[in-house]
PDB file of C-alpha atoms and ligand atoms in Angstrom:
ATOM      1  CA  MET N1120      -3.865 187.458 -74.811  1.00  0.00           C
ATOM      2  CA  GLY N1121      -6.377 184.959 -76.144  1.00  0.00           C
ATOM      3  CA  ASP N1122      -9.224 187.114 -74.885  1.00  0.00           C
ATOM      4  CA  THR N1123      -7.943 190.358 -76.356  1.00  0.00           C
ATOM      5  CA  CYS N1124      -8.949 191.694 -79.748  1.00  0.00           C
ATOM      6  CA  PHE N1125      -6.268 191.510 -82.424  1.00  0.00           C
ATOM      7  CA  TYR N1126      -7.855 194.312 -84.436  1.00  0.00           C
ATOM      8  CA  CYS N1127      -7.281 196.523 -81.382  1.00  0.00           C
ATOM      9  CA  GLU N1128      -3.913 195.054 -80.385  1.00  0.00           C
ATOM     10  CA  LYS N1129      -2.613 194.882 -83.978  1.00  0.00           C
ATOM     11  CA  ASP N1130      -0.302 192.073 -82.915  1.00  0.00           C
ATOM     12  CA  GLU N1131       1.075 189.015 -84.709  1.00  0.00           C
ATOM     13  CA  ARG N1132      -2.343 187.360 -84.797  1.00  0.00           C
ATOM     14  CA  LEU N1133      -3.390 190.164 -87.138  1.00  0.00           C
ATOM     15  CA  HIS N1134      -0.145 190.176 -89.115  1.00  0.00           C
ATOM     16  CA  ASP N1135      -0.486 186.438 -89.730  1.00  0.00           C
ATOM     17  CA  LEU N1136      -3.809 187.034 -91.461  1.00  0.00           C
ATOM     18  CA  MET N1137      -3.481 190.340 -93.283  1.00  0.00           C
ATOM     19  CA  LYS N1138      -1.255 193.191 -94.430  1.00  0.00           C
ATOM     20  CA  LYS N1139      -2.146 196.861 -94.096  1.00  0.00           C
ATOM     21  CA  ILE N1140      -3.006 198.653 -97.296  1.00  0.00           C
ATOM     22  CA  GLU N1141      -3.982 202.066 -95.928  1.00  0.00           C
ATOM     23  CA  ASP N1142      -5.815 203.951 -93.190  1.00  0.00           C
ATOM     24  CA  LEU N1143      -9.173 205.228 -94.355  1.00  0.00           C
ATOM     25  CA  THR N1144     -11.397 207.744 -92.521  1.00  0.00           C
ATOM     26  CA  THR N1145     -12.854 205.432 -89.865  1.00  0.00           C
ATOM     27  CA  SER N1146     -11.176 202.145 -90.643  1.00  0.00           C
ATOM     28  CA  VAL N1147      -8.047 200.286 -91.689  1.00  0.00           C
ATOM     29  CA  PHE N1148      -7.979 198.612 -95.080  1.00  0.00           C
ATOM     30  CA  TYR N1149      -6.040 195.311 -95.101  1.00  0.00           C
ATOM     31  CA  LEU N1150      -5.134 192.820 -97.798  1.00  0.00           C
ATOM     32  CA  ASN N1151      -6.094 189.284 -96.748  1.00  0.00           C
ATOM     33  CA  MET N1152      -3.164 186.840 -96.840  1.00  0.00           C
ATOM     34  CA  ASP N1153      -5.342 184.099 -98.321  1.00  0.00           C
ATOM     35  CA  GLN N1154      -5.800 185.194-101.921  1.00  0.00           C
ATOM     36  CA  THR N1155      -8.092 182.367-103.077  1.00  0.00           C
ATOM     37  CA  HIS N1156     -10.130 185.304-104.391  1.00  0.00           C
ATOM     38  CA  ARG N1157      -7.735 187.773-105.986  1.00  0.00           C
ATOM     39  CA  GLY N1158      -7.911 191.037-104.080  1.00  0.00           C
ATOM     40  CA  ARG N1159      -9.670 189.655-101.006  1.00  0.00           C
ATOM     41  CA  SER N1160      -9.459 192.308 -98.319  1.00  0.00           C
ATOM     42  CA  ILE N1161     -10.711 193.331 -94.899  1.00  0.00           C
ATOM     43  CA  LEU N1162     -11.917 196.695 -93.680  1.00  0.00           C
ATOM     44  CA  ALA N1163     -11.798 197.008 -89.876  1.00  0.00           C
ATOM     45  CA  LEU N1164     -13.283 199.892 -87.923  1.00  0.00           C
ATOM     46  CA  HIS N1165     -10.628 201.900 -86.034  1.00  0.00           C
ATOM     47  CA  HIS N1166     -12.291 201.504 -82.661  1.00  0.00           C
ATOM     48  CA  HIS N1167     -13.850 198.487 -81.034  1.00  0.00           C
ATOM     49  CA  LYS N1168     -17.557 198.197 -81.770  1.00  0.00           C
ATOM     50  CA  ARG N1169     -19.404 194.940 -82.288  1.00  0.00           C
ATOM     51  CA  GLU N1170     -22.504 195.788 -84.282  1.00  0.00           C
ATOM     52  CA  LEU N1171     -23.418 198.376 -86.900  1.00  0.00           C
ATOM     53  CA  PHE N1172     -26.242 199.627 -84.673  1.00  0.00           C
ATOM     54  CA  GLU N1173     -23.682 200.690 -82.048  1.00  0.00           C
ATOM     55  CA  LEU N1174     -22.326 203.357 -84.405  1.00  0.00           C
ATOM     56  CA  THR N1175     -23.630 206.902 -84.423  1.00  0.00           C
ATOM     57  CA  PRO N1176     -25.332 207.876 -87.684  1.00  0.00           C
ATOM     58  CA  GLU N1177     -22.240 209.890 -88.596  1.00  0.00           C
ATOM     59  CA  GLU N1178     -19.879 206.973 -87.874  1.00  0.00           C
ATOM     60  CA  LEU N1179     -22.121 204.654 -89.843  1.00  0.00           C
ATOM     61  CA  ARG N1180     -22.127 207.023 -92.805  1.00  0.00           C
ATOM     62  CA  MET N1181     -18.340 207.415 -92.760  1.00  0.00           C
ATOM     63  CA  PHE N1182     -17.759 203.672 -92.337  1.00  0.00           C
ATOM     64  CA  THR N1183     -20.070 202.938 -95.259  1.00  0.00           C
ATOM     65  CA  GLU N1184     -18.197 205.474 -97.364  1.00  0.00           C
ATOM     66  CA  ASP N1185     -14.942 203.700 -96.496  1.00  0.00           C
ATOM     67  CA  VAL N1186     -16.477 200.383 -97.581  1.00  0.00           C
ATOM     68  CA  ALA N1187     -17.573 201.902-100.876  1.00  0.00           C
ATOM     69  CA  LYS N1188     -14.173 203.517-101.460  1.00  0.00           C
ATOM     70  CA  ALA N1189     -12.321 200.277-100.716  1.00  0.00           C
ATOM     71  CA  ALA N1190     -14.646 198.214-102.909  1.00  0.00           C
ATOM     72  CA  LYS N1191     -14.278 200.681-105.787  1.00  0.00           C
ATOM     73  CA  ALA N1192     -10.495 200.427-105.557  1.00  0.00           C
ATOM     74  CA  LEU N1193     -10.746 196.614-105.682  1.00  0.00           C
ATOM     75  CA  GLN N1194     -13.072 196.833-108.672  1.00  0.00           C
ATOM     76  CA  GLU N1195     -10.712 199.118-110.570  1.00  0.00           C
ATOM     77  CA  ALA N1196      -7.605 197.151-109.626  1.00  0.00           C
ATOM     78  CA  PHE N1197      -8.863 193.633-110.388  1.00  0.00           C
ATOM     79  CA  GLN N1198     -12.030 193.968-112.507  1.00  0.00           C
ATOM     80  CA  PRO N1199     -14.049 191.245-110.732  1.00  0.00           C
ATOM     81  CA  GLN N1200     -17.601 190.502-111.900  1.00  0.00           C
ATOM     82  CA  LYS N1201     -18.889 191.183-108.362  1.00  0.00           C
ATOM     83  CA  ILE N1202     -17.672 192.072-104.922  1.00  0.00           C
ATOM     84  CA  ASN N1203     -19.094 190.155-101.950  1.00  0.00           C
ATOM     85  CA  TYR N1204     -19.394 191.879 -98.554  1.00  0.00           C
ATOM     86  CA  ALA N1205     -19.609 189.999 -95.284  1.00  0.00           C
ATOM     87  CA  ILE N1206     -19.648 190.811 -91.603  1.00  0.00           C
ATOM     88  CA  TYR N1207     -19.297 187.666 -89.478  1.00  0.00           C
ATOM     89  CA  GLY N1208     -17.461 188.234 -86.209  1.00  0.00           C
ATOM     90  CA  ASP N1209     -18.638 185.285 -84.121  1.00  0.00           C
ATOM     91  CA  VAL N1210     -15.119 184.709 -82.836  1.00  0.00           C
ATOM     92  CA  VAL N1211     -13.541 188.115 -83.456  1.00  0.00           C
ATOM     93  CA  SER N1212     -16.364 190.529 -82.786  1.00  0.00           C
ATOM     94  CA  HIS N1213     -14.576 193.796 -83.699  1.00  0.00           C
ATOM     95  CA  LEU N1214     -16.603 195.218 -86.597  1.00  0.00           C
ATOM     96  CA  HIS N1215     -14.968 194.348 -89.900  1.00  0.00           C
ATOM     97  CA  PHE N1216     -16.126 193.755 -93.434  1.00  0.00           C
ATOM     98  CA  HIS N1217     -14.725 190.997 -95.601  1.00  0.00           C
ATOM     99  CA  LEU N1218     -14.471 192.392 -99.131  1.00  0.00           C
ATOM    100  CA  VAL N1219     -14.224 189.492-101.539  1.00  0.00           C
ATOM    101  CA  PRO N1220     -13.936 190.047-105.301  1.00  0.00           C
ATOM    102  CA  LYS N1221     -15.705 187.242-107.183  1.00  0.00           C
ATOM    103  CA  TYR N1222     -14.888 186.118-110.704  1.00  0.00           C
ATOM    104  CA  GLU N1223     -17.104 184.282-113.140  1.00  0.00           C
ATOM    105  CA  ASN N1224     -15.661 180.776-113.588  1.00  0.00           C
ATOM    106  CA  GLY N1225     -13.634 181.410-110.421  1.00  0.00           C
ATOM    107  CA  GLU N1226     -13.909 179.919-106.954  1.00  0.00           C
ATOM    108  CA  GLU N1227     -17.405 179.857-105.452  1.00  0.00           C
ATOM    109  CA  TRP N1228     -18.979 181.982-108.172  1.00  0.00           C
ATOM    110  CA  GLY N1229     -22.709 182.149-107.483  1.00  0.00           C
ATOM    111  CA  GLU N1230     -22.270 181.022-103.890  1.00  0.00           C
ATOM    112  CA  ALA N1231     -21.130 182.438-100.576  1.00  0.00           C
ATOM    113  CA  PHE N1232     -17.355 182.475-100.286  1.00  0.00           C
ATOM    114  CA  VAL N1233     -15.770 180.180 -97.733  1.00  0.00           C
ATOM    115  CA  ASN N1234     -14.295 182.311 -94.969  1.00  0.00           C
ATOM    116  CA  ALA N1235     -11.430 179.955 -94.089  1.00  0.00           C
ATOM    117  CA  PRO N1236     -10.916 177.498 -96.953  1.00  0.00           C
ATOM    118  CA  THR N1237      -8.972 174.314 -96.276  1.00  0.00           C
ATOM    119  CA  HIS N1238      -6.581 175.059 -99.124  1.00  0.00           C
ATOM    120  CA  LYS N1239      -5.527 178.678 -98.927  1.00  0.00           C
ATOM    121  CA  LYS N1240      -3.673 180.561-101.634  1.00  0.00           C
ATOM    122  CA  PHE N1241      -0.642 182.267-100.161  1.00  0.00           C
ATOM    123  CA  MET N1242       1.820 184.432-102.066  1.00  0.00           C
ATOM    124  CA  ASN N1243       5.323 185.687-101.566  1.00  0.00           C
ATOM    125  CA  GLU N1244       6.129 189.132-100.166  1.00  0.00           C
ATOM    126  CA  ALA N1245       6.751 190.643-103.597  1.00  0.00           C
ATOM    127  CA  GLU N1246       3.380 189.397-104.860  1.00  0.00           C
ATOM    128  CA  TYR N1247       1.549 190.818-101.823  1.00  0.00           C
ATOM    129  CA  GLY N1248       3.398 194.067-102.350  1.00  0.00           C
ATOM    130  CA  GLN N1249       2.297 194.163-105.962  1.00  0.00           C
ATOM    131  CA  LEU N1250      -1.371 193.623-105.043  1.00  0.00           C
ATOM    132  CA  ILE N1251      -1.178 196.305-102.357  1.00  0.00           C
ATOM    133  CA  LYS N1252       0.326 198.743-104.843  1.00  0.00           C
ATOM    134  CA  MET N1253      -2.415 197.975-107.382  1.00  0.00           C
ATOM    135  CA  ILE N1254      -5.055 198.749-104.737  1.00  0.00           C
ATOM    136  CA  LYS N1255      -3.339 201.858-103.370  1.00  0.00           C
ATOM    137  CA  ASP N1256      -3.052 203.245-106.885  1.00  0.00           C
ATOM    138  CA  GLN N1257      -6.868 203.243-107.048  1.00  0.00           C
ATOM    139  CA  LEU N1258      -7.567 204.815-103.636  1.00  0.00           C
TER     140      LEU N1258
HETATM  141 ZN1  LIG Y1523     -11.148 195.377 -81.194  1.00  0.00          ZN
END
């Protein structure tokens, strides 16, 4: 199982890291469990591709529209000063964007966010549910 992709398998490795917000056109929108940055989310392509250049122009257009739609919902829900976008994928290569709202005077303002901070901010189920509702209301 270690060699399989959790974005494809959607198993406990995924559920330990994120909670589904909603299916978008070409991707799944997830709330990140670590909420060091309020509203931090992930947008994962439905099917397994590694690089943006592997997408057809139509897939690329639709995926980009999903990214924009998700980011707009985060903006309206949480009013950050900026949203950071990152594709890493060294270890988990399945194409996914990290969508990270950034707040002036907040963590790592003016710098790249830390992907896996030592001290993570976890919440209880009701709090995650509240954040997910706030995002869904803006989709
Ligand atoms: Zn995959």
